[in-house]
Coordinates of C-alpha atoms and ligand atoms in Angstrom, one line a residue:
M10 CA 19.8 0.6 2.7
R11 CA 19.9 1.0 -1.2
T12 CA 16.5 1.1 -2.6
P13 CA 16.9 0.1 -6.2
S14 CA 15.2 2.2 -9.0
A15 CA 12.8 0.3 -11.1
E16 CA 13.9 -1.5 -14.1
I17 CA 10.9 -1.4 -16.6
F18 CA 10.2 -3.7 -19.5
R19 CA 7.5 -2.9 -21.8
F20 CA 5.7 -5.5 -24.2
D21 CA 2.6 -5.3 -26.8
S22 CA 1.3 -8.5 -25.6
M23 CA 1.6 -11.3 -23.1
A24 CA 3.4 -14.0 -25.3
P25 CA 6.6 -12.1 -25.6
C26 CA 6.4 -10.7 -22.0
H27 CA 6.1 -14.3 -20.8
A28 CA 8.9 -15.4 -22.9
S29 CA 11.2 -12.7 -21.5
L30 CA 10.2 -13.2 -18.0
G31 CA 10.6 -16.8 -18.3
C32 CA 14.1 -16.4 -19.4
F33 CA 14.7 -13.8 -16.4
L34 CA 13.4 -16.5 -14.1
Q35 CA 15.4 -19.3 -15.4
N36 CA 18.7 -17.3 -15.1
F37 CA 17.7 -15.7 -11.5
I38 CA 16.6 -19.2 -10.2
Q39 CA 19.7 -20.9 -11.4
T40 CA 22.0 -18.4 -10.1
A41 CA 20.4 -18.7 -6.6
I42 CA 20.5 -22.5 -6.5
N43 CA 24.3 -22.6 -7.6
R44 CA 24.7 -20.2 -4.7
Q45 CA 22.6 -21.4 -1.9
G46 CA 21.0 -24.8 -3.2
Y47 CA 17.4 -23.4 -3.2
F48 CA 15.2 -20.7 -4.5
T49 CA 12.0 -19.1 -2.5
I50 CA 9.4 -17.5 -4.3
A51 CA 6.0 -16.0 -3.3
L52 CA 3.5 -16.3 -6.0
S53 CA 0.9 -13.4 -6.8
G54 CA -2.8 -14.1 -7.1
G55 CA -5.7 -12.6 -9.3
V56 CA -6.1 -13.4 -13.0
T57 CA -3.0 -12.0 -14.9
P58 CA -0.4 -14.5 -13.5
A59 CA -2.4 -17.7 -14.7
A60 CA -1.1 -17.1 -18.4
L61 CA 2.4 -16.8 -17.2
F62 CA 2.3 -19.8 -15.1
R63 CA 0.8 -21.8 -17.9
A64 CA 3.8 -20.6 -20.1
L65 CA 6.4 -21.7 -17.3
C66 CA 4.8 -25.2 -17.7
R67 CA 5.7 -25.5 -21.5
P68 CA 9.2 -25.9 -23.0
P69 CA 11.8 -24.4 -22.7
F70 CA 11.0 -23.3 -19.1
S71 CA 9.1 -26.6 -18.0
T72 CA 12.8 -28.3 -18.5
T73 CA 15.2 -25.7 -18.1
I74 CA 14.2 -24.4 -14.6
C75 CA 15.0 -26.7 -11.8
W76 CA 11.7 -26.6 -10.3
S77 CA 12.6 -29.5 -7.6
K78 CA 14.7 -26.6 -5.8
I79 CA 12.3 -24.1 -5.6
F80 CA 10.1 -23.4 -2.5
F81 CA 6.6 -21.8 -3.1
F82 CA 4.9 -19.5 -0.9
W83 CA 2.0 -17.0 -1.4
G84 CA 2.1 -13.1 -1.3
D85 CA -1.6 -13.2 -0.6
E86 CA -4.6 -15.3 -0.6
R87 CA -8.2 -15.2 -0.1
F88 CA -10.4 -16.8 2.6
L89 CA -12.1 -19.2 0.0
P90 CA -12.2 -23.0 -0.2
L91 CA -9.1 -24.3 -1.7
D92 CA -11.0 -25.5 -4.9
H93 CA -12.7 -22.1 -5.5
P94 CA -12.1 -20.5 -8.7
D95 CA -10.9 -17.4 -7.0
S96 CA -8.4 -19.1 -4.7
N97 CA -5.0 -17.9 -5.5
F98 CA -3.8 -21.4 -4.5
A99 CA -6.2 -23.1 -6.6
M100 CA -5.1 -20.8 -9.6
A101 CA -1.4 -21.7 -9.1
Q102 CA -2.3 -25.6 -8.7
K103 CA -4.3 -25.5 -11.8
N104 CA -1.9 -23.4 -14.0
L105 CA 1.5 -24.4 -12.6
L106 CA 2.1 -26.8 -9.6
T107 CA 0.3 -29.9 -10.9
H108 CA 2.1 -29.7 -14.1
L109 CA 5.8 -29.8 -12.8
P110 CA 8.0 -32.0 -10.8
I111 CA 7.3 -29.9 -7.5
S112 CA 7.0 -32.0 -4.3
S113 CA 3.9 -30.9 -2.2
D114 CA 6.5 -30.4 0.8
H115 CA 7.8 -27.6 -1.2
V116 CA 4.5 -25.6 -1.5
F117 CA 3.3 -23.7 1.5
R118 CA -0.2 -22.2 1.0
M119 CA -1.7 -19.8 3.3
P120 CA -4.0 -21.7 5.8
T121 CA -7.3 -19.9 5.0
E122 CA -9.1 -22.9 6.7
I123 CA -8.1 -21.5 10.0
K124 CA -10.4 -19.0 11.8
P125 CA -10.3 -16.3 13.2
Y126 CA -8.4 -14.7 10.4
A127 CA -5.5 -13.1 12.9
T128 CA -4.9 -16.7 14.1
A129 CA -4.3 -17.8 10.3
A130 CA -1.9 -14.6 9.8
R131 CA 0.0 -16.1 13.0
H132 CA 0.1 -19.6 11.7
Y133 CA 1.5 -18.4 8.4
Q134 CA 4.1 -16.4 9.9
Q135 CA 5.0 -19.6 12.1
T136 CA 5.2 -21.6 8.8
L137 CA 7.6 -18.8 7.6
A138 CA 9.6 -18.8 10.3
K139 CA 10.3 -22.4 10.5
T140 CA 10.8 -22.9 6.9
F141 CA 13.1 -19.9 6.3
A142 CA 15.3 -20.8 9.5
T143 CA 15.6 -24.4 8.0
L144 CA 16.8 -23.2 4.6
T145 CA 19.0 -20.5 5.8
S146 CA 20.4 -22.9 8.7
K147 CA 19.4 -20.2 11.2
N148 CA 20.2 -21.6 14.7
E149 CA 19.2 -18.5 16.8
P150 CA 15.5 -17.4 17.3
W151 CA 13.9 -14.6 15.1
T152 CA 14.0 -11.2 16.7
K153 CA 11.5 -8.3 16.5
G154 CA 12.0 -6.2 13.4
E155 CA 13.7 -9.4 11.8
Y156 CA 12.2 -10.7 8.5
P157 CA 12.7 -13.5 6.2
S158 CA 14.1 -12.7 2.8
F159 CA 12.4 -14.2 -0.4
D160 CA 14.5 -14.6 -3.4
L161 CA 11.6 -13.3 -5.4
I162 CA 8.3 -12.0 -4.9
L163 CA 5.8 -11.8 -7.8
L164 CA 3.5 -9.2 -7.5
G165 CA 0.3 -7.7 -9.5
M166 CA -1.3 -4.3 -9.1
G167 CA -5.1 -3.5 -9.1
Q168 CA -6.5 -0.3 -10.6
D169 CA -6.4 1.2 -7.4
G170 CA -2.7 0.7 -6.8
H171 CA -3.1 -2.1 -4.4
T172 CA -0.7 -4.9 -4.5
A173 CA -0.8 -8.3 -2.7
S174 CA -3.6 -7.6 -0.4
L175 CA -2.4 -4.2 0.9
F176 CA -5.1 -1.8 -0.2
P177 CA -4.8 2.2 -0.1
G178 CA -5.3 3.6 3.2
H179 CA -5.7 0.0 5.1
P180 CA -4.3 -0.4 8.5
A181 CA -2.3 -3.6 7.0
L182 CA 0.0 -1.3 5.4
N183 CA 1.5 -0.4 8.9
R184 CA 2.0 -3.8 10.2
T185 CA 5.5 -4.7 11.3
D186 CA 4.8 -8.4 11.7
W187 CA 5.1 -10.8 8.8
V188 CA 1.6 -11.6 7.8
A189 CA -1.6 -9.5 8.0
E190 CA -5.3 -10.4 7.8
V191 CA -7.2 -8.0 5.8
E192 CA -11.0 -7.3 6.0
T193 CA -11.9 -4.5 3.5
D194 CA -14.8 -3.4 0.8
Q195 CA -12.1 -2.5 -1.6
A196 CA -11.3 -6.1 -2.6
L197 CA -12.6 -7.9 -5.5
P198 CA -13.7 -10.6 -4.8
P199 CA -14.9 -9.0 -1.6
V200 CA -13.7 -11.5 0.8
P201 CA -11.2 -11.5 3.7
R202 CA -7.5 -12.1 2.9
L203 CA -4.0 -12.7 4.2
T204 CA -1.1 -10.8 2.9
L205 CA 2.5 -10.6 3.4
T206 CA 3.3 -7.2 5.1
L207 CA 5.4 -4.3 3.5
P208 CA 8.5 -5.4 5.7
V209 CA 8.6 -8.7 4.4
I210 CA 7.9 -7.7 0.9
N211 CA 10.9 -5.0 1.1
N212 CA 13.3 -7.4 2.5
A213 CA 13.0 -9.6 -0.5
D214 CA 15.9 -9.7 -2.8
T215 CA 13.8 -9.0 -5.9
A216 CA 10.3 -7.8 -6.5
L217 CA 8.7 -8.3 -10.0
F218 CA 5.4 -6.7 -10.8
L219 CA 3.4 -8.2 -13.9
V220 CA 0.9 -5.8 -14.9
G221 CA -1.6 -5.7 -17.9
G222 CA -3.7 -3.1 -19.4
A223 CA -3.3 0.9 -20.2
A224 CA -5.1 2.0 -17.2
K225 CA -2.6 0.2 -15.0
I226 CA 0.6 1.1 -16.8
K227 CA -0.5 4.8 -16.7
L228 CA -1.0 4.6 -12.8
A229 CA 2.3 2.7 -12.5
E230 CA 4.3 5.2 -14.7
S231 CA 2.8 8.0 -12.5
F232 CA 4.7 6.7 -9.6
L233 CA 7.5 5.0 -10.9
A234 CA 8.8 8.5 -12.2
C235 CA 8.8 10.0 -8.8
Q236 CA 9.0 9.3 -5.2
P237 CA 6.7 6.6 -3.6
Q238 CA 3.2 7.7 -3.3
P239 CA 1.8 6.3 -0.1
H240 CA -1.8 6.3 -1.3
Y241 CA -0.7 3.6 -3.9
P242 CA 0.7 0.7 -1.9
A243 CA 2.3 -0.8 -5.1
S244 CA 4.7 2.4 -5.3
L245 CA 5.9 1.5 -1.6
V246 CA 7.4 -1.8 -2.7
R247 CA 11.2 -1.2 -2.6
P248 CA 13.0 -4.7 -2.4
R249 CA 16.8 -5.0 -1.4
Q250 CA 18.2 -5.6 -5.0
R251 CA 16.1 -5.4 -7.8
L252 CA 12.6 -4.0 -8.6
L253 CA 11.2 -5.2 -11.9
W254 CA 8.0 -4.0 -13.7
Y255 CA 7.0 -5.9 -16.6
L256 CA 4.4 -3.9 -18.3
V257 CA 1.9 -5.4 -20.9
Q258 CA -0.3 -3.2 -23.1
Ligands
6PG309 C1 -5.1 -10.7 -5.3 C2 -3.7 -10.4 -6.0 C3 -3.8 -9.0 -6.3 C4 -3.6 -8.8 -7.8 C5 -4.2 -7.6 -8.4 C6 -4.2 -7.7 -9.8 O1 -5.3 -11.8 -4.6 O2 -6.0 -10.2 -5.5 O3 -2.8 -10.7 -5.2 O4 -2.7 -8.2 -5.6 O5 -2.4 -9.1 -8.2 O6 -5.5 -7.5 -7.9 O7 -5.1 -8.7 -10.3 P1 -5.4 -9.1 -11.6 O8 -4.1 -9.6 -12.2 O9 -6.5 -10.1 -11.7 O10 -5.8 -7.9 -12.3

């Protein structure tokens, strides 16, 4: 399987990065909609994406992107109330979803109200299986080792090289199902999480990292220049077609 080399885009500040990233999304989304009639995206969490989401809610992207044909999922989520400021769903609702013509039946949040955590993970896998089977008109059951293919997975990266909620050395890195529950003391905020697994992330058409700050850029460049370094989960992301890194000083 071809593993794409990373395409790196560097910016001195977020505003020009968001403008460039928005243009990429506009074209990528429209090409997919022209081809298949819909677009699937897994949103990243944390703080960095919020300003990007707000930029997408303003012209030109608020009117040039065909929002009604997009299906929204998450790459990871924290087990917090849906209105908690550290909830990735709450952040996306506040900065993106409530400002655009997006139907609630096109939004598939991770079910962090479900306990135990492993049951929530299985539940989201069932949601993905059902939704992607419908979107792709898949008639036969999913087989072991078969994974949904997101058109785009948005990702961030922590200072430790984690991405989504895949943390260095965590057993979730070796999971072969679609969604994993993660309990770790490495996470900030220190709450349990759900995350898409590496096989799902790497079965995406495109993965796009949005990373800000000199320390994270230095870390990213340390592994982008050479082979994947398993200690840094972000370096293990190898989507099927394109791997994009938007680096902002
Ligand atoms: C999460 C995120 C996580 C995030 C990085 C960077 O839920 O924690 O998905 O992977 O992307 O931790 O977060 P910041 O953008 O806030 O630095």
